[in-house]
Short mmCIF file of N, CA and C in Angstrom, two decimals:
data_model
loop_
_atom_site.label_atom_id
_atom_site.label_comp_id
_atom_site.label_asym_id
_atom_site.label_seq_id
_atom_site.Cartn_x
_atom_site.Cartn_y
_atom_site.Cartn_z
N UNK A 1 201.82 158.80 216.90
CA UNK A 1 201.94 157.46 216.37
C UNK A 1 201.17 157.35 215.07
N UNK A 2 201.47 156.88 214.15
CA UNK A 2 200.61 156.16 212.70
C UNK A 2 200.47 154.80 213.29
N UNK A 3 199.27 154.42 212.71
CA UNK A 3 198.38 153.33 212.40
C UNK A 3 198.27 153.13 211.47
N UNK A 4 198.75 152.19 210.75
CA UNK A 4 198.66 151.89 209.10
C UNK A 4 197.79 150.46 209.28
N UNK A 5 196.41 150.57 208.99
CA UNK A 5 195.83 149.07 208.69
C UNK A 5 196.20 148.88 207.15
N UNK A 6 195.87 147.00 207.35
CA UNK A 6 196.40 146.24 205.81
C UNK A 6 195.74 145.47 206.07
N UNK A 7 195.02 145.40 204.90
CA UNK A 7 193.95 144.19 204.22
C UNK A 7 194.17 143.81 203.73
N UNK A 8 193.89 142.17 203.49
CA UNK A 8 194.48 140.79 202.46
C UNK A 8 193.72 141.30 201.26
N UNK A 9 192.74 142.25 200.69
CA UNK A 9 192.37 142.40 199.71
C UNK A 9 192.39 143.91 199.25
N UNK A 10 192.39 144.50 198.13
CA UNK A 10 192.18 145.87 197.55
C UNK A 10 191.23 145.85 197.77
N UNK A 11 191.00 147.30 198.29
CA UNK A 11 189.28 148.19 199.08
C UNK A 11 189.21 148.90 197.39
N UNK A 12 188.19 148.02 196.69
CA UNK A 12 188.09 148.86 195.44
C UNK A 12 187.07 149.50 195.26
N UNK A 13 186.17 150.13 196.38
CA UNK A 13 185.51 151.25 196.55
C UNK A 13 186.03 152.09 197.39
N UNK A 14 186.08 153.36 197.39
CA UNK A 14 186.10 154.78 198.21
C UNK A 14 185.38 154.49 199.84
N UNK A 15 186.05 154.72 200.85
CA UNK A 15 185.20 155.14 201.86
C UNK A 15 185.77 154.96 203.13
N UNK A 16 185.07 155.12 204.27
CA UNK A 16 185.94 155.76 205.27
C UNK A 16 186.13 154.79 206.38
N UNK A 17 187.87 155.12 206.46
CA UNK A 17 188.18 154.15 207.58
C UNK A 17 188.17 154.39 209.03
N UNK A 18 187.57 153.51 210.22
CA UNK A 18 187.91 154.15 211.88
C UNK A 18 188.93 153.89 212.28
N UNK A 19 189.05 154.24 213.48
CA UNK A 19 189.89 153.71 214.29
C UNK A 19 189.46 154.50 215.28
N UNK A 20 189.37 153.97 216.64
CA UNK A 20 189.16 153.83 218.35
C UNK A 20 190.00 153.54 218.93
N UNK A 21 190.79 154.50 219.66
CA UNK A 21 191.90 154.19 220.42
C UNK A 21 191.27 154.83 221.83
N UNK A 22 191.35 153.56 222.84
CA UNK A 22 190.70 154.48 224.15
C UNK A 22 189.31 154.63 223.73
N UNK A 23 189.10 156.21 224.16
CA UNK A 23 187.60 156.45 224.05
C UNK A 23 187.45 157.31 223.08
N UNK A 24 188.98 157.46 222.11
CA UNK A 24 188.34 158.82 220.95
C UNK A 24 188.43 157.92 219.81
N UNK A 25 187.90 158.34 218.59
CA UNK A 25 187.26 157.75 217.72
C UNK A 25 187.92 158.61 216.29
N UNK A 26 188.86 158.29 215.41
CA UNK A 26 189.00 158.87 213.94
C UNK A 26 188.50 158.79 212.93
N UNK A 27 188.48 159.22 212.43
CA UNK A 27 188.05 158.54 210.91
C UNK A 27 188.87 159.22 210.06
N UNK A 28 188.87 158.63 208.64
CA UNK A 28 189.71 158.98 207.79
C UNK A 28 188.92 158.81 206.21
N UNK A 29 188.88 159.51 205.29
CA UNK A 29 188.38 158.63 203.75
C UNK A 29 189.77 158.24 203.13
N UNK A 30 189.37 157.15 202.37
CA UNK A 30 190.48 156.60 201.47
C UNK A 30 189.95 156.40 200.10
N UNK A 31 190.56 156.17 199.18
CA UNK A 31 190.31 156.51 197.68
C UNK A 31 190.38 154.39 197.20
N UNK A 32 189.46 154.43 196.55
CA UNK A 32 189.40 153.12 196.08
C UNK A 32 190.84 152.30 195.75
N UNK A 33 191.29 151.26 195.60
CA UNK A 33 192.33 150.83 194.55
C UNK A 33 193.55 150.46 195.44
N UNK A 34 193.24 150.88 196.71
CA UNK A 34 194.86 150.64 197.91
C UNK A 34 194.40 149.58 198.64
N UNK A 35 195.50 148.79 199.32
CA UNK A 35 194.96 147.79 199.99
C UNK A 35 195.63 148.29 201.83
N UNK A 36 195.97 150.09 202.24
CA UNK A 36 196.49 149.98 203.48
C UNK A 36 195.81 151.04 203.49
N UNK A 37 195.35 151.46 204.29
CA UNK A 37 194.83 153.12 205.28
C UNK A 37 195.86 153.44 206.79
N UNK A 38 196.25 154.74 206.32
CA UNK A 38 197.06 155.01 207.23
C UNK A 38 196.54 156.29 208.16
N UNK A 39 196.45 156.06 209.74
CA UNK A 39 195.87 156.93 210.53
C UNK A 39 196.89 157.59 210.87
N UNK A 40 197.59 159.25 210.77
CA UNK A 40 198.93 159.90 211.04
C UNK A 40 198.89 160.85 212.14
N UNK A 41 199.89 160.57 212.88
CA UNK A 41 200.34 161.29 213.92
C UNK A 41 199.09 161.38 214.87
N UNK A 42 198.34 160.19 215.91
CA UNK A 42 197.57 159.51 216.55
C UNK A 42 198.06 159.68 217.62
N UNK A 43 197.69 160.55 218.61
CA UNK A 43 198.16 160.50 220.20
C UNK A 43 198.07 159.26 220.62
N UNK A 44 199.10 158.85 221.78
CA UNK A 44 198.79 157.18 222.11
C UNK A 44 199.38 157.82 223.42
N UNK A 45 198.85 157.22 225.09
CA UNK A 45 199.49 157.33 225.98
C UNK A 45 200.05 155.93 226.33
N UNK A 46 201.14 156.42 227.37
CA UNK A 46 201.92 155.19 228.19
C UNK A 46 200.60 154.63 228.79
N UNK A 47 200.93 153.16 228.47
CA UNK A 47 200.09 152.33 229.58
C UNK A 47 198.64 151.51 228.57
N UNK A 48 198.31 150.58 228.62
CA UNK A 48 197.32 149.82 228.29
C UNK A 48 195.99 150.67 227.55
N UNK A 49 195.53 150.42 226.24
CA UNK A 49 194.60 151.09 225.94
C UNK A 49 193.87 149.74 224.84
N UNK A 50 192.54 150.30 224.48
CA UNK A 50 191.85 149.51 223.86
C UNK A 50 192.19 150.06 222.61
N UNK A 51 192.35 149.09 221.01
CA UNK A 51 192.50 149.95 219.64
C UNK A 51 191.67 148.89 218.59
N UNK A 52 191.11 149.21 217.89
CA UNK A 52 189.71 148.68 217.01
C UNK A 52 189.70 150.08 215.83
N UNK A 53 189.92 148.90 214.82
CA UNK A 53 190.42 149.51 213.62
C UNK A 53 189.61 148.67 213.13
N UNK A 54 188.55 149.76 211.75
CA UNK A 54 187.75 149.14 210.73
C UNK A 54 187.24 149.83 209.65
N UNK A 55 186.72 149.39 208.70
CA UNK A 55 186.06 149.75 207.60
C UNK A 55 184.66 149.65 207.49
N UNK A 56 183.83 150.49 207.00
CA UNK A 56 182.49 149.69 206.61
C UNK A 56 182.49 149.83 205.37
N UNK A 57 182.07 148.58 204.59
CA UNK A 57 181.62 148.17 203.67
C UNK A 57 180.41 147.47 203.46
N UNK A 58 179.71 147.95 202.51
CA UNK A 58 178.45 147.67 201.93
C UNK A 58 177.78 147.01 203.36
N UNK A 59 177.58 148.28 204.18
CA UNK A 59 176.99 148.04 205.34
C UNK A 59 177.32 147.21 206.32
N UNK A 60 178.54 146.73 206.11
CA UNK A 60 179.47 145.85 207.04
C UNK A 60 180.41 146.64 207.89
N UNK A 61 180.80 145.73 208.97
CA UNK A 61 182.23 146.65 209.59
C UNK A 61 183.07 145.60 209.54
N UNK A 62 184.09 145.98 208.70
CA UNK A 62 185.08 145.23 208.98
C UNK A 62 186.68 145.30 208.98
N UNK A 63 187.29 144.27 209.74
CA UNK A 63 188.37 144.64 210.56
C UNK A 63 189.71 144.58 209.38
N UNK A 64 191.08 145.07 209.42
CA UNK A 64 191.88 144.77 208.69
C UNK A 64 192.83 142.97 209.18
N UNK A 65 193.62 142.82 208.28
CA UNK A 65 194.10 141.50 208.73
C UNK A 65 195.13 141.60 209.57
N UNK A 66 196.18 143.17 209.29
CA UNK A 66 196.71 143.37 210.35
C UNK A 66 197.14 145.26 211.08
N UNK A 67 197.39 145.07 211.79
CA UNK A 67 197.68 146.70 211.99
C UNK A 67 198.49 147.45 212.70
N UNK A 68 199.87 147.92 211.97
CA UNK A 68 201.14 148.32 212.39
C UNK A 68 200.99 149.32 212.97
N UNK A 69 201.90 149.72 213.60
CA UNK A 69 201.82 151.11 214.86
C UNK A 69 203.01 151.52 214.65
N UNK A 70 203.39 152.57 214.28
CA UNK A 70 204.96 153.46 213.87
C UNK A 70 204.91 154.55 215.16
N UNK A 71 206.05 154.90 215.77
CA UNK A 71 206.63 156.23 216.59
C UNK A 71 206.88 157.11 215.37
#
């Protein structure tokens, strides 16, 4: 599965995005100037799981506004 988060604003610094699906944990870096981070080809099983998608910025964590899920 991809996870593409999207933020109402351009991330115009460099740096690295999570994502927590279940109990495993990704990360990804992204390059300043885009406003989506895309997590690719993300195992997902059948059946109910927890997913928490974020950024930290300037010592913040924070969440996107929304976050698509592709097969």
């Amino acid at each position: 599965y991809d996870f593409e988060l999207r933020f109402n604003v351009t991330l115009d610094q460099p740096g690295t995005a999570h994502l927590r699906v279940g109990e495993t944990d990704h990360t990804l870096d992204y390059e300043a100037g885009g406003e989506t981070v895309t997590f690719k080809d993300i195992p997902l099983e059948a059946g109910n799981v927890e997913v928490e998608p974020w950024i930290e910025h300037e010592g913040k964590k924070l969440g996107p506004m929304y976050t698509v899920v592709t097969y």
